[in-house]
Amino acid sequence: MRSLINILDLSVEELSELIATAKDIIAHPEAYQEKCAHKKLATLFFEPSTRTRLSFEAAMLELGGSVIGFSEASSSSASKGESMADTAKIISCYADIMAIRHPREGAPFVASQAASAPVINAGDGGHNHPTQTLADLLTISREMGRLDNLTIGLCGDLKYGRTVHSLVEAMSRYSGIKFVFISPKELKMPGFIRYNVLEKLGIPYTEVASLEEAIGSLDVLYMTRIQRERFDDPWEYERLKDSYVLDVEKMKLAKKEMCVLHPLPRVNEISVKVDEDPRAAYFRQALNGKFMRMALILKLLEEAKQNPVKPKLDLSELETDRVCQNPKCISQVEQELPQLFRCTDKAADIHRCIYCEQRA
Ligand code: NCD
């Protein structure tokens, strides 16, 4: 039995299989109508969501299964102080698979360690969002006809935007990928992606401040919202919120075959006039998310049936002599969770929290 916590939990071959399944679902939806009959998905959303939660629910319903769950923390026992691990154990009694969104980084990972059903990370704080990446990959594959040899620009809040972290991790495994990171200096791509992924793998990237200057070189432009809810200082958000607005004028500087993605919701970083441009793929991307979630649910349930045993965390390679300093990490609020670190770079003596991946 497996969970999906980080997009790297899936190999490139598995991503190709999921994309192939999603394309088959699009072509033959009737063949999938009963695949999850009598199965239940629990959606545990401790943080607001429209697309992700409803697309998970629509995905399960279109597979013939049913859905239970909650859409805000206040209607769950977490508001009474229940731990993530206990919640996950309880939900395992009622559902065959669960999707968890949580404001604390590492919460779905903690759930996956305790649950006896597969857990899907539906977004944890500013950390990761692997199923959004599945939607992004199907969209790039359908719009561009390939997932390799692309220059990908990511624009906006690269610090707190969990979707861009998972997308960079995923795309780094395809050949001929170049990244252009377009952000204010306060919202740059964090170290756990730059050092842990890009520099380790020798993937080329540049960091720039101007969207106008970068747009002409891009095959894919991934716009993001400035993540107001993750800012400690509301004035800092006010100052940065309108850093980038993609409009018709800027689209004139882009390649004819570029595509524009956005995980949505947008605030005002893409002018509604751009929606009419055939290169605007973000609404198609939202639909693709449902098909990829269908493919993922099928895969994880099938694996759980074939092999109900859950892999155990190998404690022998973990360190316990540090304390996580990230105020948004799940380990900051759940006192019983052991502090656990992994050495990710021996030469540079870098140790990262296993829940949130921040440096100790
Ligand atoms: C994103 C999220 O929640 O991380 N949206 C989504 O899942 N489709 C992006 C965002 O909220 O800005």
Short mmCIF file of C-alpha atoms and ligand atoms in Angstrom, two decimals:
data_model
loop_
_atom_site.label_atom_id
_atom_site.label_comp_id
_atom_site.label_asym_id
_atom_site.label_seq_id
_atom_site.Cartn_x
_atom_site.Cartn_y
_atom_site.Cartn_z
CA MET A 1 0.00 0.00 0.00
CA ARG A 2 1.27 3.40 -0.91
CA SER A 3 0.39 7.03 -0.28
CA LEU A 4 1.12 10.11 -2.38
CA ILE A 5 2.78 12.71 -0.17
CA ASN A 6 5.44 14.11 -2.49
CA ILE A 7 5.34 14.02 -6.28
CA LEU A 8 8.70 12.18 -6.15
CA ASP A 9 6.87 9.22 -4.59
CA LEU A 10 5.89 8.46 -8.21
CA SER A 11 8.51 7.42 -10.76
CA VAL A 12 8.57 8.95 -14.24
CA GLU A 13 7.16 5.65 -15.59
CA GLU A 14 4.30 5.83 -13.10
CA LEU A 15 3.58 9.42 -14.11
CA SER A 16 3.41 8.28 -17.75
CA GLU A 17 1.02 5.48 -16.76
CA LEU A 18 -1.23 7.93 -14.87
CA ILE A 19 -1.25 10.29 -17.85
CA ALA A 20 -2.11 7.38 -20.16
CA THR A 21 -4.94 6.27 -17.84
CA ALA A 22 -6.29 9.85 -17.65
CA LYS A 23 -6.28 10.11 -21.46
CA ASP A 24 -8.12 6.77 -21.65
CA ILE A 25 -10.70 8.02 -19.12
CA ILE A 26 -11.22 11.11 -21.30
CA ALA A 27 -11.74 8.90 -24.37
CA HIS A 28 -13.87 6.18 -22.70
CA PRO A 29 -15.49 7.55 -19.50
CA GLU A 30 -18.19 4.85 -19.53
CA ALA A 31 -15.56 2.13 -19.02
CA TYR A 32 -14.65 3.64 -15.63
CA GLN A 33 -18.13 4.31 -14.24
CA GLU A 34 -18.17 1.33 -11.86
CA LYS A 35 -14.45 0.88 -11.13
CA CYS A 36 -14.72 2.13 -7.54
CA ALA A 37 -18.21 0.86 -6.73
CA HIS A 38 -18.62 0.37 -2.93
CA LYS A 39 -15.38 2.25 -2.22
CA LYS A 40 -15.24 5.40 -0.10
CA LEU A 41 -12.99 8.41 -0.37
CA ALA A 42 -12.67 10.69 2.69
CA THR A 43 -11.80 14.31 1.97
CA LEU A 44 -10.30 15.92 5.08
CA PHE A 45 -9.91 19.61 4.31
CA PHE A 46 -8.53 21.59 7.26
CA GLU A 47 -8.07 24.57 4.92
CA PRO A 48 -10.37 26.16 2.28
CA SER A 49 -10.52 24.74 -1.23
CA THR A 50 -12.86 24.73 -4.20
CA ARG A 51 -11.13 22.96 -7.07
CA THR A 52 -9.05 20.44 -5.25
CA ARG A 53 -11.78 19.18 -2.93
CA LEU A 54 -14.57 19.19 -5.48
CA SER A 55 -12.40 17.64 -8.18
CA PHE A 56 -11.45 14.82 -5.78
CA GLU A 57 -15.13 14.33 -4.98
CA ALA A 58 -16.20 14.48 -8.63
CA ALA A 59 -13.38 12.05 -9.50
CA MET A 60 -14.57 9.47 -6.96
CA LEU A 61 -18.24 9.87 -7.95
CA GLU A 62 -17.38 9.40 -11.65
CA LEU A 63 -15.62 6.17 -10.70
CA GLY A 64 -18.83 4.94 -9.05
CA GLY A 65 -17.54 5.37 -5.49
CA SER A 66 -18.81 7.60 -2.70
CA VAL A 67 -17.37 10.42 -0.63
CA ILE A 68 -17.41 11.38 3.06
CA GLY A 69 -15.51 14.15 4.81
CA PHE A 70 -15.40 17.75 5.95
CA SER A 71 -14.36 21.02 4.37
CA GLU A 72 -13.21 23.06 7.34
CA ALA A 73 -11.13 22.35 10.42
CA SER A 74 -13.79 23.76 12.75
CA SER A 75 -16.16 20.91 11.86
CA SER A 76 -13.60 18.20 12.73
CA SER A 77 -12.23 16.92 16.04
CA ALA A 78 -8.97 18.73 15.29
CA SER A 79 -10.74 21.76 16.78
CA LYS A 80 -10.92 19.74 20.03
CA GLY A 81 -7.19 19.08 19.88
CA GLU A 82 -7.14 15.64 18.21
CA SER A 83 -3.76 14.79 16.67
CA MET A 84 -3.28 14.20 12.95
CA ALA A 85 -2.22 10.61 13.64
CA ASP A 86 -5.36 9.82 15.66
CA THR A 87 -7.60 11.43 13.04
CA ALA A 88 -5.92 9.35 10.31
CA LYS A 89 -6.37 6.11 12.29
CA ILE A 90 -10.06 6.86 12.82
CA ILE A 91 -10.71 7.76 9.18
CA SER A 92 -9.03 4.48 8.14
CA CYS A 93 -11.95 2.71 9.89
CA TYR A 94 -14.48 4.46 7.66
CA ALA A 95 -12.85 5.07 4.28
CA ASP A 96 -10.74 3.14 1.75
CA ILE A 97 -8.60 6.14 0.80
CA MET A 98 -8.27 9.73 2.05
CA ALA A 99 -7.22 13.11 0.65
CA ILE A 100 -5.90 15.60 3.21
CA ARG A 101 -5.35 19.33 2.93
CA HIS A 102 -3.77 21.00 5.96
CA PRO A 103 -2.19 24.36 6.77
CA ARG A 104 0.69 22.63 8.63
CA GLU A 105 3.62 21.43 6.55
CA GLY A 106 4.12 17.69 6.83
CA ALA A 107 0.61 16.93 8.20
CA PRO A 108 -0.38 14.50 5.38
CA PHE A 109 2.94 12.69 5.85
CA VAL A 110 2.19 12.23 9.55
CA ALA A 111 -1.28 10.95 8.61
CA SER A 112 0.19 8.48 6.12
CA GLN A 113 2.42 6.99 8.82
CA ALA A 114 -0.56 6.34 11.09
CA ALA A 115 -3.32 5.46 8.62
CA SER A 116 -4.09 1.96 7.40
CA ALA A 117 -5.49 3.33 4.12
CA PRO A 118 -3.65 5.26 1.38
CA VAL A 119 -3.28 9.01 2.06
CA ILE A 120 -3.13 11.64 -0.67
CA ASN A 121 -1.56 15.00 0.11
CA ALA A 122 -4.02 17.59 -1.22
CA GLY A 123 -1.75 20.50 -0.20
CA ASP A 124 0.24 21.01 3.03
CA GLY A 125 0.90 24.64 3.99
CA GLY A 126 3.40 26.26 1.64
CA HIS A 127 5.17 22.96 1.12
CA ASN A 128 3.83 20.56 -1.54
CA HIS A 129 0.78 19.91 -3.70
CA PRO A 130 1.45 16.76 -5.74
CA THR A 131 -2.03 16.25 -7.22
CA GLN A 132 -2.00 19.78 -8.62
CA THR A 133 1.22 18.71 -10.32
CA LEU A 134 -0.58 15.72 -11.82
CA ALA A 135 -3.09 18.18 -13.32
CA ASP A 136 -0.21 20.36 -14.56
CA LEU A 137 1.60 17.43 -16.20
CA LEU A 138 -1.48 16.24 -18.08
CA THR A 139 -2.10 19.82 -19.20
CA ILE A 140 1.45 20.34 -20.46
CA SER A 141 1.35 16.96 -22.19
CA ARG A 142 -1.98 17.75 -23.92
CA GLU A 143 -1.17 21.37 -24.78
CA MET A 144 2.47 20.98 -25.86
CA GLY A 145 2.52 17.31 -26.93
CA ARG A 146 5.58 16.61 -24.75
CA LEU A 147 7.02 16.86 -21.25
CA ASP A 148 10.68 17.25 -22.22
CA ASN A 149 12.71 20.00 -23.92
CA LEU A 150 10.73 22.87 -22.45
CA THR A 151 11.61 26.23 -20.96
CA ILE A 152 9.23 26.71 -18.06
CA GLY A 153 8.68 30.09 -16.43
CA LEU A 154 7.18 30.17 -12.93
CA CYS A 155 5.92 33.57 -11.92
CA GLY A 156 4.67 35.12 -8.67
CA ASP A 157 4.89 33.67 -5.18
CA LEU A 158 7.59 31.03 -5.51
CA LYS A 159 8.30 31.03 -1.78
CA TYR A 160 4.88 30.08 -0.39
CA GLY A 161 3.33 28.63 -3.57
CA ARG A 162 3.26 24.90 -2.88
CA THR A 163 2.16 24.08 -6.44
CA VAL A 164 5.39 25.42 -7.95
CA HIS A 165 7.54 23.39 -5.55
CA SER A 166 5.91 20.12 -6.59
CA LEU A 167 5.94 21.08 -10.29
CA VAL A 168 9.67 21.85 -10.28
CA GLU A 169 10.40 18.55 -8.53
CA ALA A 170 8.37 16.66 -11.13
CA MET A 171 9.69 18.43 -14.23
CA SER A 172 13.31 18.12 -13.06
CA ARG A 173 13.22 14.45 -14.03
CA TYR A 174 12.54 15.08 -17.73
CA SER A 175 15.37 15.85 -20.14
CA GLY A 176 16.05 19.26 -21.65
CA ILE A 177 14.13 21.25 -19.02
CA LYS A 178 15.14 24.82 -18.15
CA PHE A 179 13.45 26.94 -15.50
CA VAL A 180 13.03 30.70 -15.32
CA PHE A 181 11.91 31.85 -11.86
CA ILE A 182 10.15 35.21 -12.00
CA SER A 183 9.46 36.69 -8.57
CA PRO A 184 10.13 39.62 -6.27
CA LYS A 185 13.28 38.98 -4.24
CA GLU A 186 11.17 38.47 -1.10
CA LEU A 187 9.31 35.53 -2.72
CA LYS A 188 12.13 33.55 -4.33
CA MET A 189 12.15 29.77 -4.77
CA PRO A 190 13.18 28.24 -1.40
CA GLY A 191 16.39 26.35 -0.71
CA PHE A 192 14.77 22.94 -0.39
CA ILE A 193 13.99 23.17 -4.11
CA ARG A 194 17.05 25.13 -5.36
CA TYR A 195 19.71 23.14 -3.50
CA ASN A 196 17.96 19.83 -2.89
CA VAL A 197 16.57 19.38 -6.38
CA LEU A 198 17.98 21.72 -9.02
CA GLU A 199 21.59 22.06 -7.99
CA LYS A 200 21.86 18.42 -7.02
CA LEU A 201 20.62 17.33 -10.45
CA GLY A 202 22.43 20.10 -12.37
CA ILE A 203 19.18 21.52 -13.84
CA PRO A 204 19.64 25.00 -15.35
CA TYR A 205 17.60 27.85 -13.87
CA THR A 206 17.67 31.62 -13.82
CA GLU A 207 16.03 34.01 -11.36
CA VAL A 208 14.66 37.28 -12.74
CA ALA A 209 12.32 40.02 -11.55
CA SER A 210 10.73 41.07 -14.86
CA LEU A 211 7.95 39.06 -16.55
CA GLU A 212 8.20 41.22 -19.71
CA GLU A 213 11.86 40.31 -20.15
CA ALA A 214 11.38 36.60 -19.56
CA ILE A 215 8.12 35.83 -21.37
CA GLY A 216 9.50 35.65 -24.91
CA SER A 217 11.78 32.70 -24.10
CA LEU A 218 9.09 30.50 -22.50
CA ASP A 219 7.21 27.42 -23.73
CA VAL A 220 5.13 27.24 -20.55
CA LEU A 221 4.24 30.17 -18.28
CA TYR A 222 2.96 29.09 -14.85
CA MET A 223 1.34 32.03 -13.07
CA THR A 224 0.64 31.91 -9.33
CA ARG A 225 -1.31 33.87 -6.75
CA ILE A 226 0.55 35.72 -4.00
CA GLN A 227 -0.41 33.51 -1.02
CA ARG A 228 -1.90 36.06 1.38
CA GLU A 229 -2.71 33.47 4.06
CA ARG A 230 0.97 32.49 4.46
CA PHE A 231 2.31 35.98 5.19
CA ASP A 232 3.13 36.82 8.80
CA ASP A 233 3.04 40.55 7.99
CA PRO A 234 -0.16 41.77 6.20
CA TRP A 235 1.65 44.93 4.98
CA GLU A 236 4.26 42.83 3.24
CA TYR A 237 1.40 41.13 1.38
CA GLU A 238 -0.14 44.52 0.44
CA ARG A 239 3.20 45.67 -0.92
CA LEU A 240 3.79 42.55 -3.01
CA LYS A 241 0.29 41.50 -4.07
CA ASP A 242 0.26 43.18 -7.48
CA SER A 243 3.84 42.34 -8.43
CA TYR A 244 2.79 40.65 -11.68
CA VAL A 245 -0.24 40.97 -13.90
CA LEU A 246 -0.34 39.00 -17.14
CA ASP A 247 -2.32 41.03 -19.68
CA VAL A 248 -2.96 41.11 -23.42
CA GLU A 249 0.06 43.40 -23.99
CA LYS A 250 2.47 40.98 -22.31
CA MET A 251 0.94 38.04 -24.22
CA LYS A 252 2.01 39.79 -27.44
CA LEU A 253 5.64 39.29 -26.38
CA ALA A 254 5.17 35.51 -25.93
CA LYS A 255 5.71 32.66 -28.40
CA LYS A 256 2.69 31.70 -30.51
CA GLU A 257 2.76 28.15 -29.13
CA MET A 258 3.37 29.01 -25.47
CA CYS A 259 0.73 27.87 -22.96
CA VAL A 260 -0.33 29.67 -19.78
CA LEU A 261 -1.10 27.62 -16.68
CA HIS A 262 -2.37 28.74 -13.26
CA PRO A 263 -3.47 26.40 -10.44
CA LEU A 264 -6.29 28.89 -9.66
CA PRO A 265 -7.85 30.65 -7.84
CA ARG A 266 -6.56 33.81 -9.50
CA VAL A 267 -6.88 37.12 -7.74
CA ASN A 268 -5.77 39.61 -10.37
CA GLU A 269 -2.52 38.19 -11.67
CA ILE A 270 -4.11 37.29 -15.01
CA SER A 271 -6.39 39.80 -16.72
CA VAL A 272 -9.72 38.20 -17.70
CA LYS A 273 -9.10 39.40 -21.27
CA VAL A 274 -6.31 36.81 -21.53
CA ASP A 275 -8.95 34.06 -21.05
CA GLU A 276 -9.95 34.41 -24.72
CA ASP A 277 -6.39 33.75 -25.90
CA PRO A 278 -6.10 30.12 -27.13
CA ARG A 279 -2.82 29.87 -25.19
CA ALA A 280 -4.71 30.32 -21.88
CA ALA A 281 -4.94 26.72 -20.63
CA TYR A 282 -5.89 27.25 -16.97
CA PHE A 283 -9.55 26.27 -17.21
CA ARG A 284 -8.66 23.16 -19.21
CA GLN A 285 -6.03 22.49 -16.51
CA ALA A 286 -8.74 22.46 -13.80
CA LEU A 287 -10.67 19.84 -15.77
CA ASN A 288 -7.51 17.80 -16.31
CA GLY A 289 -7.10 17.72 -12.53
CA LYS A 290 -10.25 15.65 -12.18
CA PHE A 291 -9.07 13.06 -14.72
CA MET A 292 -5.65 12.72 -13.08
CA ARG A 293 -7.24 12.35 -9.64
CA MET A 294 -9.42 9.57 -11.06
CA ALA A 295 -6.31 7.84 -12.41
CA LEU A 296 -4.52 8.28 -9.07
CA ILE A 297 -7.40 6.95 -6.94
CA LEU A 298 -7.61 3.88 -9.21
CA LYS A 299 -3.88 3.25 -8.94
CA LEU A 300 -3.61 3.64 -5.15
CA LEU A 301 -6.70 1.51 -4.46
CA GLU A 302 -5.45 -1.22 -6.81
CA GLU A 303 -2.04 -1.21 -5.10
CA ALA A 304 -3.65 -1.35 -1.65
CA LYS A 305 -5.66 -4.39 -2.79
CA GLN A 306 -2.59 -6.17 -4.20
CA ASN A 307 -0.41 -5.35 -1.22
CA PRO A 308 -2.16 -4.09 1.93
CA VAL A 309 1.13 -3.87 3.88
CA LYS A 310 2.40 -0.35 4.41
CA PRO A 311 6.15 0.33 4.07
CA LYS A 312 7.68 1.29 7.44
CA LEU A 313 9.75 4.42 7.91
CA ASP A 314 13.42 3.43 8.17
CA LEU A 315 14.45 5.10 11.44
CA SER A 316 18.06 3.92 11.19
CA GLU A 317 18.95 6.65 8.68
CA LEU A 318 17.23 9.45 10.64
CA GLU A 319 18.66 11.82 13.25
CA THR A 320 16.92 12.91 16.45
CA ASP A 321 19.38 15.43 17.89
CA ARG A 322 17.88 18.62 16.39
CA VAL A 323 14.70 20.71 16.67
CA CYS A 324 12.73 22.02 13.67
CA GLN A 325 12.69 25.84 13.55
CA ASN A 326 9.94 26.19 10.93
CA PRO A 327 6.91 27.74 12.70
CA LYS A 328 4.59 26.20 10.07
CA CYS A 329 5.81 22.62 10.55
CA ILE A 330 3.35 20.06 11.97
CA SER A 331 6.01 19.11 14.55
CA GLN A 332 5.64 22.57 16.17
CA VAL A 333 2.09 21.89 17.34
CA GLU A 334 1.98 18.14 17.84
CA GLN A 335 4.18 17.73 20.88
CA GLU A 336 4.22 13.92 20.75
CA LEU A 337 5.72 13.78 17.27
CA PRO A 338 9.40 12.87 17.39
CA GLN A 339 11.79 15.44 15.90
CA LEU A 340 13.31 13.59 12.95
CA PHE A 341 15.92 14.81 10.47
CA ARG A 342 17.67 13.43 7.43
CA CYS A 343 21.12 14.45 6.24
CA THR A 344 20.54 15.55 2.63
CA ASP A 345 24.08 16.74 1.88
CA LYS A 346 26.98 15.26 3.85
CA ALA A 347 29.68 17.52 2.39
CA ALA A 348 27.75 20.72 3.17
CA ASP A 349 26.42 19.28 6.48
CA ILE A 350 22.78 19.98 5.60
CA HIS A 351 20.05 18.32 7.66
CA ARG A 352 16.36 18.66 6.87
CA CYS A 353 13.23 18.00 8.91
CA ILE A 354 11.47 14.92 7.49
CA TYR A 355 8.05 16.56 7.84
CA CYS A 356 8.53 20.01 6.28
CA GLU A 357 12.01 19.67 4.63
CA GLN A 358 13.28 22.91 6.17
CA ARG A 359 16.94 23.04 7.22
CA ALA A 360 17.71 22.49 10.87
C1 NCD B 1 -3.64 26.18 -5.14
C2 NCD B 1 -3.47 25.75 -3.71
O1 NCD B 1 -4.42 25.62 -2.96
O2 NCD B 1 -2.31 25.54 -3.36
N1 NCD B 1 -4.86 25.96 -5.72
C3 NCD B 1 -5.27 24.70 -6.04
O3 NCD B 1 -5.08 23.76 -5.34
N2 NCD B 1 -5.87 24.56 -7.22
C4 NCD B 1 -3.09 27.51 -5.39
C5 NCD B 1 -3.59 28.65 -4.60
O4 NCD B 1 -4.33 28.53 -3.64
O5 NCD B 1 -3.19 29.78 -4.96
#
